PDB file of C-alpha atoms and ligand atoms in Angstrom:
ATOM      1  CA  MET A   1      -0.244   0.049   0.152  1.00 45.00           C
ATOM      2  CA  PRO A   2       1.308   3.435  -0.890  1.00 49.00           C
ATOM      3  CA  ILE A   3       1.757   5.508   2.019  1.00 52.00           C
ATOM      4  CA  THR A   4      -0.239   8.475   1.793  1.00 50.00           C
ATOM      5  CA  ARG A   5      -0.681  11.347   3.822  1.00 51.00           C
ATOM      6  CA  ARG A   6      -4.444   9.946   4.301  1.00 52.00           C
ATOM      7  CA  THR A   7      -2.526   6.609   5.343  1.00 47.00           C
ATOM      8  CA  ILE A   8      -0.269   8.259   7.939  1.00 48.00           C
ATOM      9  CA  LEU A   9      -3.528  10.126   9.513  1.00 46.00           C
ATOM     10  CA  ALA A  10      -4.765   6.946   9.701  1.00 48.00           C
ATOM     11  CA  SER A  11      -2.265   5.185  11.090  1.00 47.00           C
ATOM     12  CA  THR A  12      -1.414   7.962  14.146  1.00 44.00           C
ATOM     13  CA  ALA A  13      -5.403   7.820  14.682  1.00 42.00           C
ATOM     14  CA  LEU A  14      -5.029   3.947  15.477  1.00 41.00           C
ATOM     15  CA  ALA A  15      -1.971   5.115  17.977  1.00 42.00           C
ATOM     16  CA  ALA A  16      -3.844   7.206  19.614  1.00 42.00           C
ATOM     17  CA  THR A  17      -6.601   5.006  20.481  1.00 40.00           C
ATOM     18  CA  PRO A  18      -6.604   3.802  23.917  1.00 40.00           C
ATOM     19  CA  ILE A  19      -4.826   0.642  24.321  1.00 39.00           C
ATOM     20  CA  VAL A  20      -7.975  -1.360  26.109  1.00 39.00           C
ATOM     21  CA  GLY A  21     -10.108  -0.558  23.132  1.00 36.00           C
ATOM     22  CA  PRO A  22     -12.473  -3.529  21.923  1.00 37.00           C
ATOM     23  CA  ALA A  23     -10.409  -4.617  18.777  1.00 37.00           C
ATOM     24  CA  LEU A  24      -7.336  -4.461  20.745  1.00 37.00           C
ATOM     25  CA  ALA A  25      -8.789  -6.606  23.677  1.00 36.00           C
ATOM     26  CA  GLN A  26      -9.992  -9.035  21.182  1.00 38.00           C
ATOM     27  CA  THR A  27      -5.803 -10.114  20.869  1.00 38.00           C
ATOM     28  CA  ALA A  28      -4.284  -8.421  23.577  1.00 37.00           C
ATOM     29  CA  PRO A  29      -4.843 -12.276  25.832  1.00 38.00           C
ATOM     30  CA  SER A  30      -3.061 -14.005  23.481  1.00 40.00           C
ATOM     31  CA  ALA A  31       0.247 -11.684  22.894  1.00 40.00           C
ATOM     32  CA  THR A  32       0.806 -11.249  26.452  1.00 43.00           C
ATOM     33  CA  ALA A  33      -0.790 -14.319  28.590  1.00 45.00           C
ATOM     34  CA  PRO A  34       2.269 -16.591  29.601  1.00 45.00           C
ATOM     35  CA  ALA A  35       2.359 -20.350  27.921  1.00 49.00           C
ATOM     36  CA  GLN A  36       1.167 -22.948  30.066  1.00 53.00           C
ATOM     37  CA  GLY A  37       3.843 -23.735  32.844  1.00 55.00           C
ATOM     38  CA  ALA A  38       5.882 -20.995  31.938  1.00 59.00           C
ATOM     39  CA  GLY A  39       3.912 -18.470  33.858  1.00 70.00           C
ATOM     40  CA  SER A  40       6.357 -18.117  36.588  1.00 76.00           C
ATOM     41  CA  ARG A  41       9.696 -18.452  34.999  1.00 79.00           C
ATOM     42  CA  GLN A  42      11.881 -15.409  33.796  1.00 85.00           C
ATOM     43  CA  ALA A  43      14.565 -15.570  31.048  1.00 94.00           C
ATOM     44  CA  PRO A  44      17.451 -17.198  32.496  1.00 96.00           C
ATOM     45  CA  GLY A  45      19.725 -15.066  35.182  1.00 98.00           C
ATOM     46  CA  PHE A  46      23.204 -14.934  32.853  1.00 98.00           C
ATOM     47  CA  TYR A  47      24.629 -11.246  31.662  1.00 98.00           C
ATOM     48  CA  ARG A  48      27.334 -10.874  29.308  1.00 98.00           C
ATOM     49  CA  TYR A  49      30.231  -7.856  29.141  1.00 98.00           C
ATOM     50  CA  LYS A  50      33.600  -7.428  27.653  1.00 98.00           C
ATOM     51  CA  VAL A  51      36.546  -6.443  29.620  1.00 98.00           C
ATOM     52  CA  GLY A  52      39.317  -5.376  27.469  1.00 98.00           C
ATOM     53  CA  ASP A  53      39.606  -8.894  25.225  1.00 98.00           C
ATOM     54  CA  ILE A  54      38.599 -11.226  28.820  1.00 98.00           C
ATOM     55  CA  GLU A  55      34.492 -11.780  28.595  1.00 98.00           C
ATOM     56  CA  VAL A  56      32.844 -11.891  31.854  1.00 98.00           C
ATOM     57  CA  THR A  57      29.484 -13.613  32.377  1.00 98.00           C
ATOM     58  CA  ALA A  58      27.217 -12.702  35.413  1.00 98.00           C
ATOM     59  CA  ILE A  59      25.334 -15.645  36.273  1.00 98.00           C
ATOM     60  CA  ASN A  60      22.424 -15.344  39.311  1.00 98.00           C
ATOM     61  CA  ASP A  61      21.842 -17.843  41.968  1.00 98.00           C
ATOM     62  CA  GLY A  62      18.347 -16.597  42.925  1.00 97.00           C
ATOM     63  CA  PHE A  63      17.912 -14.646  46.063  1.00 97.00           C
ATOM     64  CA  ALA A  64      17.452 -14.771  50.031  1.00 97.00           C
ATOM     65  CA  GLN A  65      15.222 -12.780  51.773  1.00 96.00           C
ATOM     66  CA  ARG A  66      16.218 -11.359  54.651  1.00 96.00           C
ATOM     67  CA  PRO A  67      14.061  -9.337  57.512  1.00 96.00           C
ATOM     68  CA  LEU A  68      15.034  -5.597  58.229  1.00 97.00           C
ATOM     69  CA  GLU A  69      15.043  -6.095  61.758  1.00 95.00           C
ATOM     70  CA  GLY A  70      18.274  -6.238  63.012  1.00 95.00           C
ATOM     71  CA  PHE A  71      20.057  -6.424  59.669  1.00 97.00           C
ATOM     72  CA  VAL A  72      21.892  -2.908  60.056  1.00 98.00           C
ATOM     73  CA  ARG A  73      23.707  -3.067  63.306  1.00 96.00           C
ATOM     74  CA  ASN A  74      23.894   0.768  63.586  1.00 97.00           C
ATOM     75  CA  ALA A  75      20.944   1.883  62.258  1.00 98.00           C
ATOM     76  CA  GLU A  76      17.009   2.160  63.801  1.00 97.00           C
ATOM     77  CA  LEU A  77      14.665   0.179  61.837  1.00 97.00           C
ATOM     78  CA  SER A  78      13.092   3.057  60.888  1.00 97.00           C
ATOM     79  CA  GLN A  79      15.828   4.734  58.974  1.00 97.00           C
ATOM     80  CA  VAL A  80      16.539   1.297  56.999  1.00 98.00           C
ATOM     81  CA  GLN A  81      12.873   0.963  56.351  1.00 97.00           C
ATOM     82  CA  GLN A  82      13.179   4.804  54.879  1.00 98.00           C
ATOM     83  CA  ALA A  83      16.045   3.707  52.710  1.00 97.00           C
ATOM     84  CA  MET A  84      14.113   0.872  51.788  1.00 98.00           C
ATOM     85  CA  GLN A  85      11.390   2.899  50.613  1.00 98.00           C
ATOM     86  CA  GLU A  86      13.589   5.465  48.628  1.00 97.00           C
ATOM     87  CA  ALA A  87      14.516   3.120  46.565  1.00 97.00           C
ATOM     88  CA  PHE A  88      11.443   1.502  46.018  1.00 97.00           C
ATOM     89  CA  LEU A  89      12.084  -2.036  48.399  1.00 97.00           C
ATOM     90  CA  PRO A  90      10.023  -3.415  50.537  1.00 94.00           C
ATOM     91  CA  GLY A  91       9.140  -2.059  54.269  1.00 92.00           C
ATOM     92  CA  ASN A  92       9.704  -5.637  55.797  1.00 92.00           C
ATOM     93  CA  ALA A  93      12.591  -7.994  54.066  1.00 96.00           C
ATOM     94  CA  LEU A  94      15.246  -7.032  52.124  1.00 97.00           C
ATOM     95  CA  PRO A  95      15.709  -8.969  49.061  1.00 97.00           C
ATOM     96  CA  ILE A  96      19.018  -9.708  48.654  1.00 97.00           C
ATOM     97  CA  THR A  97      20.543 -11.467  45.209  1.00 98.00           C
ATOM     98  CA  PHE A  98      23.519 -13.682  44.560  1.00 98.00           C
ATOM     99  CA  ASN A  99      25.516 -12.819  41.212  1.00 98.00           C
ATOM    100  CA  THR A 100      28.963 -15.502  40.561  1.00 98.00           C
ATOM    101  CA  LEU A 101      30.905 -14.053  37.639  1.00 98.00           C
ATOM    102  CA  VAL A 102      32.843 -16.401  34.529  1.00 99.00           C
ATOM    103  CA  LEU A 103      35.762 -14.821  33.124  1.00 98.00           C
ATOM    104  CA  ASN A 104      36.475 -16.415  29.758  1.00 98.00           C
ATOM    105  CA  ASN A 105      39.780 -15.522  28.825  1.00 98.00           C
ATOM    106  CA  GLY A 106      41.001 -16.801  25.712  1.00 97.00           C
ATOM    107  CA  GLY A 107      39.284 -20.305  26.213  1.00 97.00           C
ATOM    108  CA  ARG A 108      40.086 -20.391  29.928  1.00 98.00           C
ATOM    109  CA  LEU A 109      37.112 -20.332  32.343  1.00 98.00           C
ATOM    110  CA  THR A 110      37.761 -19.169  35.583  1.00 98.00           C
ATOM    111  CA  LEU A 111      34.914 -18.685  37.912  1.00 98.00           C
ATOM    112  CA  ILE A 112      34.886 -16.063  40.970  1.00 98.00           C
ATOM    113  CA  ASP A 113      32.431 -17.661  43.850  1.00 98.00           C
ATOM    114  CA  THR A 114      30.159 -20.242  43.161  1.00 98.00           C
ATOM    115  CA  GLY A 115      26.623 -19.352  44.996  1.00 98.00           C
ATOM    116  CA  ASN A 116      24.669 -21.131  47.362  1.00 98.00           C
ATOM    117  CA  GLY A 117      24.588 -24.722  45.860  1.00 98.00           C
ATOM    118  CA  ASP A 118      21.802 -26.925  47.404  1.00 97.00           C
ATOM    119  CA  MET A 119      22.311 -25.444  50.678  1.00 96.00           C
ATOM    120  CA  GLY A 120      20.618 -22.060  50.111  1.00 96.00           C
ATOM    121  CA  ALA A 121      17.246 -20.707  50.547  1.00 96.00           C
ATOM    122  CA  PRO A 122      14.533 -22.034  48.449  1.00 96.00           C
ATOM    123  CA  THR A 123      14.514 -18.942  46.615  1.00 95.00           C
ATOM    124  CA  SER A 124      17.981 -19.365  45.559  1.00 96.00           C
ATOM    125  CA  GLY A 125      20.086 -22.631  43.883  1.00 95.00           C
ATOM    126  CA  ARG A 126      19.692 -21.216  40.135  1.00 95.00           C
ATOM    127  CA  TRP A 127      23.168 -21.094  39.432  1.00 98.00           C
ATOM    128  CA  MET A 128      23.608 -24.364  37.487  1.00 98.00           C
ATOM    129  CA  ALA A 129      20.597 -23.691  34.887  1.00 97.00           C
ATOM    130  CA  ASN A 130      21.948 -20.542  34.432  1.00 98.00           C
ATOM    131  CA  PHE A 131      25.112 -21.428  34.315  1.00 98.00           C
ATOM    132  CA  ARG A 132      24.139 -23.921  31.800  1.00 98.00           C
ATOM    133  CA  ALA A 133      21.684 -22.010  30.053  1.00 98.00           C
ATOM    134  CA  ALA A 134      24.768 -19.573  29.219  1.00 98.00           C
ATOM    135  CA  GLY A 135      26.645 -22.101  27.178  1.00 98.00           C
ATOM    136  CA  PHE A 136      28.816 -23.555  29.950  1.00 98.00           C
ATOM    137  CA  ASP A 137      29.748 -27.143  31.921  1.00 98.00           C
ATOM    138  CA  PRO A 138      30.767 -27.398  34.653  1.00 98.00           C
ATOM    139  CA  ALA A 139      33.156 -29.844  33.821  1.00 98.00           C
ATOM    140  CA  GLN A 140      35.025 -26.918  31.742  1.00 98.00           C
ATOM    141  CA  VAL A 141      35.942 -24.717  34.698  1.00 98.00           C
ATOM    142  CA  ASN A 142      39.542 -24.285  34.907  1.00 98.00           C
ATOM    143  CA  THR A 143      39.868 -22.305  37.738  1.00 98.00           C
ATOM    144  CA  VAL A 144      37.889 -21.399  40.831  1.00 98.00           C
ATOM    145  CA  VAL A 145      38.717 -17.740  42.865  1.00 99.00           C
ATOM    146  CA  ILE A 146      36.966 -17.771  45.872  1.00 99.00           C
ATOM    147  CA  SER A 147      36.582 -14.114  47.788  1.00 98.00           C
ATOM    148  CA  HIS A 148      35.692 -14.951  50.921  1.00 98.00           C
ATOM    149  CA  PHE A 149      34.416 -18.056  53.078  1.00 98.00           C
ATOM    150  CA  HIS A 150      31.085 -16.925  53.615  1.00 98.00           C
ATOM    151  CA  GLY A 151      28.448 -19.934  52.527  1.00 97.00           C
ATOM    152  CA  ASP A 152      26.473 -18.201  50.018  1.00 98.00           C
ATOM    153  CA  HIS A 153      30.086 -17.938  48.190  1.00 98.00           C
ATOM    154  CA  ILE A 154      31.589 -21.637  48.541  1.00 98.00           C
ATOM    155  CA  ASN A 155      28.523 -23.995  49.020  1.00 98.00           C
ATOM    156  CA  GLY A 156      28.478 -24.211  45.287  1.00 98.00           C
ATOM    157  CA  LEU A 157      31.704 -26.021  45.157  1.00 98.00           C
ATOM    158  CA  ARG A 158      30.297 -29.087  46.762  1.00 98.00           C
ATOM    159  CA  LEU A 159      26.717 -30.638  46.826  1.00 97.00           C
ATOM    160  CA  LYS A 160      25.276 -31.704  49.607  1.00 97.00           C
ATOM    161  CA  ASP A 161      25.724 -35.037  49.170  1.00 97.00           C
ATOM    162  CA  GLY A 162      29.588 -34.335  49.086  1.00 97.00           C
ATOM    163  CA  THR A 163      29.933 -34.556  45.206  1.00 97.00           C
ATOM    164  CA  ALA A 164      32.614 -31.874  44.094  1.00 98.00           C
ATOM    165  CA  VAL A 165      30.827 -30.190  41.188  1.00 98.00           C
ATOM    166  CA  PHE A 166      33.789 -28.787  39.507  1.00 98.00           C
ATOM    167  CA  PRO A 167      35.685 -31.628  38.940  1.00 97.00           C
ATOM    168  CA  ASN A 168      38.420 -30.009  36.880  1.00 98.00           C
ATOM    169  CA  ALA A 169      39.240 -27.010  38.391  1.00 98.00           C
ATOM    170  CA  GLU A 170      42.012 -25.532  40.274  1.00 98.00           C
ATOM    171  CA  VAL A 171      40.556 -24.359  43.831  1.00 98.00           C
ATOM    172  CA  MET A 172      42.234 -21.024  44.912  1.00 98.00           C
ATOM    173  CA  VAL A 173      41.395 -19.005  48.164  1.00 98.00           C
ATOM    174  CA  PRO A 174      42.898 -16.299  50.091  1.00 98.00           C
ATOM    175  CA  SER A 175      45.751 -17.035  52.376  1.00 98.00           C
ATOM    176  CA  ALA A 176      44.717 -14.784  54.913  1.00 98.00           C
ATOM    177  CA  GLU A 177      40.886 -16.432  54.755  1.00 98.00           C
ATOM    178  CA  TRP A 178      42.220 -20.022  55.186  1.00 98.00           C
ATOM    179  CA  THR A 179      44.768 -19.399  58.236  1.00 98.00           C
ATOM    180  CA  PHE A 180      41.566 -17.630  59.579  1.00 98.00           C
ATOM    181  CA  TRP A 181      38.914 -20.619  58.949  1.00 98.00           C
ATOM    182  CA  MET A 182      40.812 -23.508  59.098  1.00 97.00           C
ATOM    183  CA  ASP A 183      42.113 -23.109  62.397  1.00 97.00           C
ATOM    184  CA  ASP A 184      40.617 -25.688  64.828  1.00 95.00           C
ATOM    185  CA  ALA A 185      41.610 -23.833  67.867  1.00 96.00           C
ATOM    186  CA  ARG A 186      40.084 -20.635  66.768  1.00 96.00           C
ATOM    187  CA  MET A 187      36.645 -23.060  65.492  1.00 96.00           C
ATOM    188  CA  ASN A 188      36.809 -24.182  69.147  1.00 95.00           C
ATOM    189  CA  GLN A 189      36.893 -20.962  70.868  1.00 95.00           C
ATOM    190  CA  ALA A 190      34.252 -19.662  68.284  1.00 94.00           C
ATOM    191  CA  PRO A 191      30.590 -18.965  69.994  1.00 93.00           C
ATOM    192  CA  GLU A 192      28.461 -21.372  69.027  1.00 93.00           C
ATOM    193  CA  GLY A 193      26.377 -19.409  66.631  1.00 91.00           C
ATOM    194  CA  MET A 194      29.442 -19.180  64.548  1.00 92.00           C
ATOM    195  CA  LYS A 195      30.816 -23.199  64.821  1.00 94.00           C
ATOM    196  CA  GLY A 196      28.275 -23.652  61.994  1.00 95.00           C
ATOM    197  CA  ALA A 197      30.295 -21.069  59.498  1.00 96.00           C
ATOM    198  CA  PHE A 198      33.534 -22.699  60.430  1.00 97.00           C
ATOM    199  CA  GLN A 199      31.901 -26.481  59.867  1.00 97.00           C
ATOM    200  CA  GLY A 200      30.839 -25.787  56.349  1.00 97.00           C
ATOM    201  CA  VAL A 201      34.343 -24.354  55.388  1.00 98.00           C
ATOM    202  CA  ARG A 202      35.105 -27.933  56.670  1.00 98.00           C
ATOM    203  CA  ARG A 203      32.453 -29.331  54.899  1.00 98.00           C
ATOM    204  CA  VAL A 204      33.805 -27.721  51.414  1.00 98.00           C
ATOM    205  CA  PHE A 205      37.431 -27.979  52.035  1.00 98.00           C
ATOM    206  CA  GLY A 206      38.092 -30.513  53.942  1.00 97.00           C
ATOM    207  CA  PRO A 207      38.456 -33.085  51.059  1.00 97.00           C
ATOM    208  CA  ILE A 208      40.551 -31.100  48.888  1.00 98.00           C
ATOM    209  CA  ALA A 209      42.710 -29.244  51.382  1.00 97.00           C
ATOM    210  CA  ASN A 210      45.766 -30.686  50.058  1.00 97.00           C
ATOM    211  CA  ASN A 211      45.145 -29.248  46.568  1.00 97.00           C
ATOM    212  CA  VAL A 212      43.454 -25.890  47.569  1.00 98.00           C
ATOM    213  CA  LYS A 213      45.733 -23.187  46.108  1.00 98.00           C
ATOM    214  CA  ARG A 214      46.073 -20.653  48.475  1.00 98.00           C
ATOM    215  CA  TYR A 215      47.018 -16.902  46.760  1.00 98.00           C
ATOM    216  CA  GLU A 216      48.413 -13.410  48.359  1.00 98.00           C
ATOM    217  CA  MET A 217      47.155 -10.004  47.705  1.00 98.00           C
ATOM    218  CA  ASP A 218      48.337  -7.943  45.205  1.00 98.00           C
ATOM    219  CA  LYS A 219      49.225 -10.784  43.002  1.00 97.00           C
ATOM    220  CA  GLU A 220      47.972 -12.158  39.965  1.00 98.00           C
ATOM    221  CA  VAL A 221      45.510 -14.889  40.917  1.00 98.00           C
ATOM    222  CA  VAL A 222      44.906 -15.748  37.423  1.00 98.00           C
ATOM    223  CA  PRO A 223      46.303 -13.479  33.928  1.00 98.00           C
ATOM    224  CA  GLY A 224      44.469 -10.155  34.546  1.00 98.00           C
ATOM    225  CA  LEU A 225      43.066 -10.827  37.948  1.00 98.00           C
ATOM    226  CA  THR A 226      44.401  -9.189  40.536  1.00 98.00           C
ATOM    227  CA  ALA A 227      43.919  -9.697  44.493  1.00 98.00           C
ATOM    228  CA  VAL A 228      43.130  -6.350  46.321  1.00 98.00           C
ATOM    229  CA  ALA A 229      42.174  -6.894  50.357  1.00 98.00           C
ATOM    230  CA  ALA A 230      39.214  -5.739  52.081  1.00 98.00           C
ATOM    231  CA  PRO A 231      39.306  -7.314  55.317  1.00 98.00           C
ATOM    232  CA  GLY A 232      36.549  -6.700  57.502  1.00 98.00           C
ATOM    233  CA  HIS A 233      33.659  -9.033  55.968  1.00 98.00           C
ATOM    234  CA  THR A 234      35.462 -11.127  56.874  1.00 98.00           C
ATOM    235  CA  PRO A 235      39.574 -11.298  58.340  1.00 98.00           C
ATOM    236  CA  GLY A 236      40.502 -12.454  54.268  1.00 98.00           C
ATOM    237  CA  HIS A 237      37.905 -10.940  52.203  1.00 98.00           C
ATOM    238  CA  THR A 238      38.870 -10.318  49.170  1.00 98.00           C
ATOM    239  CA  VAL A 239      38.191  -8.299  46.236  1.00 98.00           C
ATOM    240  CA  TYR A 240      39.433  -7.950  42.699  1.00 98.00           C
ATOM    241  CA  MET A 241      40.767  -5.756  39.797  1.00 98.00           C
ATOM    242  CA  LEU A 242      40.119  -6.928  36.490  1.00 98.00           C
ATOM    243  CA  SER A 243      42.576  -5.213  33.635  1.00 98.00           C
ATOM    244  CA  SER A 244      42.507  -6.485  29.777  1.00 98.00           C
ATOM    245  CA  GLY A 245      43.709  -3.686  27.645  1.00 97.00           C
ATOM    246  CA  ASN A 246      42.048  -0.625  28.301  1.00 96.00           C
ATOM    247  CA  GLY A 247      39.126  -2.202  30.068  1.00 97.00           C
ATOM    248  CA  LYS A 248      38.980  -2.568  34.117  1.00 98.00           C
ATOM    249  CA  LEU A 249      36.634  -4.089  36.207  1.00 98.00           C
ATOM    250  CA  MET A 250      36.664  -3.715  40.049  1.00 98.00           C
ATOM    251  CA  ILE A 251      35.136  -6.665  41.304  1.00 99.00           C
ATOM    252  CA  MET A 252      33.627  -5.610  44.476  1.00 98.00           C
ATOM    253  CA  SER A 253      32.624  -9.225  46.433  1.00 98.00           C
ATOM    254  CA  ASP A 254      30.738  -8.306  49.653  1.00 98.00           C
ATOM    255  CA  THR A 255      32.618  -4.938  50.259  1.00 98.00           C
ATOM    256  CA  THR A 256      28.300  -3.890  50.783  1.00 98.00           C
ATOM    257  CA  ASN A 257      25.779  -6.003  50.576  1.00 98.00           C
ATOM    258  CA  HIS A 258      22.582  -4.393  49.117  1.00 98.00           C
ATOM    259  CA  PRO A 259      23.759  -0.710  47.176  1.00 98.00           C
ATOM    260  CA  ALA A 260      20.278   0.675  48.304  1.00 98.00           C
ATOM    261  CA  LEU A 261      21.318   0.690  52.232  1.00 98.00           C
ATOM    262  CA  PHE A 262      25.056   0.422  52.025  1.00 98.00           C
ATOM    263  CA  VAL A 263      26.221   2.241  49.106  1.00 98.00           C
ATOM    264  CA  ARG A 264      24.017   4.860  49.982  1.00 98.00           C
ATOM    265  CA  ASN A 265      25.045   4.557  53.329  1.00 98.00           C
ATOM    266  CA  PRO A 266      28.391   3.099  53.309  1.00 98.00           C
ATOM    267  CA  ASP A 267      28.477   3.892  57.133  1.00 98.00           C
ATOM    268  CA  TRP A 268      25.605   1.086  58.086  1.00 98.00           C
ATOM    269  CA  SER A 269      27.251  -1.981  59.294  1.00 97.00           C
ATOM    270  CA  ALA A 270      25.140  -4.748  57.662  1.00 97.00           C
ATOM    271  CA  VAL A 271      25.287  -7.873  60.462  1.00 95.00           C
ATOM    272  CA  PHE A 272      27.662 -10.048  58.297  1.00 94.00           C
ATOM    273  CA  ASP A 273      30.288  -7.716  58.671  1.00 96.00           C
ATOM    274  CA  MET A 274      32.842  -9.854  61.137  1.00 96.00           C
ATOM    275  CA  ASP A 275      34.322  -6.420  62.140  1.00 97.00           C
ATOM    276  CA  ALA A 276      32.091  -3.641  61.444  1.00 97.00           C
ATOM    277  CA  ASP A 277      35.113  -1.264  61.896  1.00 98.00           C
ATOM    278  CA  GLN A 278      37.156  -2.309  59.297  1.00 98.00           C
ATOM    279  CA  ALA A 279      34.402  -3.217  57.148  1.00 98.00           C
ATOM    280  CA  ARG A 280      33.153   0.296  57.079  1.00 98.00           C
ATOM    281  CA  ALA A 281      36.699   1.505  56.542  1.00 98.00           C
ATOM    282  CA  THR A 282      37.674  -0.376  53.616  1.00 98.00           C
ATOM    283  CA  ARG A 283      34.027   0.354  51.861  1.00 98.00           C
ATOM    284  CA  ARG A 284      34.847   3.674  51.913  1.00 98.00           C
ATOM    285  CA  ARG A 285      37.998   3.454  50.506  1.00 98.00           C
ATOM    286  CA  LEU A 286      36.756   0.839  47.322  1.00 98.00           C
ATOM    287  CA  LEU A 287      33.739   3.222  46.568  1.00 98.00           C
ATOM    288  CA  ASP A 288      35.463   6.731  47.065  1.00 98.00           C
ATOM    289  CA  MET A 289      38.184   4.856  44.379  1.00 98.00           C
ATOM    290  CA  ALA A 290      35.335   3.132  42.459  1.00 98.00           C
ATOM    291  CA  ALA A 291      33.847   7.089  42.213  1.00 98.00           C
ATOM    292  CA  SER A 292      37.238   8.791  41.396  1.00 98.00           C
ATOM    293  CA  GLU A 293      38.039   6.507  38.928  1.00 97.00           C
ATOM    294  CA  ARG A 294      34.745   6.198  37.245  1.00 97.00           C
ATOM    295  CA  ALA A 295      35.338   2.816  37.530  1.00 97.00           C
ATOM    296  CA  GLN A 296      33.448   0.124  36.515  1.00 98.00           C
ATOM    297  CA  VAL A 297      32.268  -1.953  39.066  1.00 98.00           C
ATOM    298  CA  ALA A 298      30.681  -5.711  39.717  1.00 98.00           C
ATOM    299  CA  PHE A 299      28.514  -6.365  42.710  1.00 98.00           C
ATOM    300  CA  TYR A 300      28.186 -10.029  44.495  1.00 98.00           C
ATOM    301  CA  HIS A 301      25.073  -8.529  46.298  1.00 98.00           C
ATOM    302  CA  ALA A 302      23.104  -6.091  43.534  1.00 98.00           C
ATOM    303  CA  PRO A 303      20.409  -6.680  41.775  1.00 97.00           C
ATOM    304  CA  PHE A 304      21.045  -8.758  39.091  1.00 97.00           C
ATOM    305  CA  PRO A 305      23.341  -8.117  36.923  1.00 98.00           C
ATOM    306  CA  GLY A 306      25.241  -6.262  39.454  1.00 98.00           C
ATOM    307  CA  THR A 307      27.877  -4.250  37.428  1.00 98.00           C
ATOM    308  CA  GLY A 308      27.101  -0.545  37.018  1.00 98.00           C
ATOM    309  CA  HIS A 309      29.155   2.465  38.128  1.00 98.00           C
ATOM    310  CA  ILE A 310      29.313   4.603  41.567  1.00 98.00           C
ATOM    311  CA  ALA A 311      28.545   8.296  41.828  1.00 98.00           C
ATOM    312  CA  LYS A 312      29.395  10.112  44.773  1.00 98.00           C
ATOM    313  CA  GLU A 313      25.930  11.582  47.037  1.00 97.00           C
ATOM    314  CA  GLY A 314      25.935  13.737  49.433  1.00 95.00           C
ATOM    315  CA  ASN A 315      28.102  12.220  52.469  1.00 95.00           C
ATOM    316  CA  GLY A 316      27.236   8.781  50.683  1.00 97.00           C
ATOM    317  CA  PHE A 317      27.286   7.039  47.159  1.00 98.00           C
ATOM    318  CA  ARG A 318      24.556   5.914  44.547  1.00 98.00           C
ATOM    319  CA  PHE A 319      24.948   2.712  42.787  1.00 98.00           C
ATOM    320  CA  VAL A 320      24.280   3.523  38.761  1.00 98.00           C
ATOM    321  CA  PRO A 321      23.556   0.081  36.891  1.00 98.00           C
ATOM    322  CA  VAL A 322      24.887   0.099  33.465  1.00 97.00           C
ATOM    323  CA  GLN A 323      22.410   0.019  30.125  1.00 97.00           C
ATOM    324  CA  TRP A 324      21.669  -3.481  29.140  1.00 96.00           C
ATOM    325  CA  ASN A 325      23.689  -4.093  26.443  1.00 95.00           C
ATOM    326  CA  PRO A 326      22.679  -6.439  23.676  1.00 94.00           C
ATOM    327  CA  ALA A 327      25.852  -6.592  22.100  1.00 94.00           C
ATOM    328  CA  VAL A 328      28.409  -7.772  23.933  1.00 94.00           C
TER     329      VAL A 328
HETATM  330 ZN1   ZN B 401      27.899 -12.733  50.549  1.00 85.93          ZN
END
């Protein structure tokens, strides 16, 4: 049909028709109704981007709900609820996302942290399905790099039944973290509430204790990935600088929990921070560095895919997610 002034006007008039008009209402249900059985499923949780020549894939492991009451040690519940409201988040519980990273550097696969495996909240444990949907196979992973020894970062290494999930991978852990958590005397002296964390570390690493490689700070762990000490959250908590060509990414691990609370309020302490004062100093230093260098950052606990930039705002900072890019 030739385009004339009349057809343009007609299509404009159609576009201005309210969307609930009778003609559209007929087609709307089939266009928007989910297919049977697929209605509650989201698209697979992986997202790729490049840092120089290195391809990074964020893999989502679902989320866990955490009650707000008592979550921030040094803020009133009403202040925390206010921050949640400003971020359009629920007033009673915080959805905490889990995002691991896969680095593909010339065909060598490095995984940074492993998610909850089959040990986490029922809303987590999505990691393997998303990893496979991204086209990966656990047997292909060459190296697993662990940032710290909390369960949501290490439990994906080993199933509940004892099976090693990455049979061909070298496992690399921060030396300081190993020294702290594998110390039996320290475990025996630990308060009852912390003993489970020590036992969880032994469950995962015990069978491979002789093969685990311990890495030091300010050294390359794998090509392009340098470990940077970020103590406080745990004694050996580690962040990374990933560099390739002109590309740079600050991998922030658990420097903050949800950005809406702890990037906005870097002096707030989440209950998970083992040394609150040290964690706060580390957080301020790293967020300040990211903001002044305009560096791209990746957070383990930011909303998926957990990568963006840090802007200074007031006495704190603001996390600005990257725009979704259909090209890698
Ligand atoms: Zn964590």
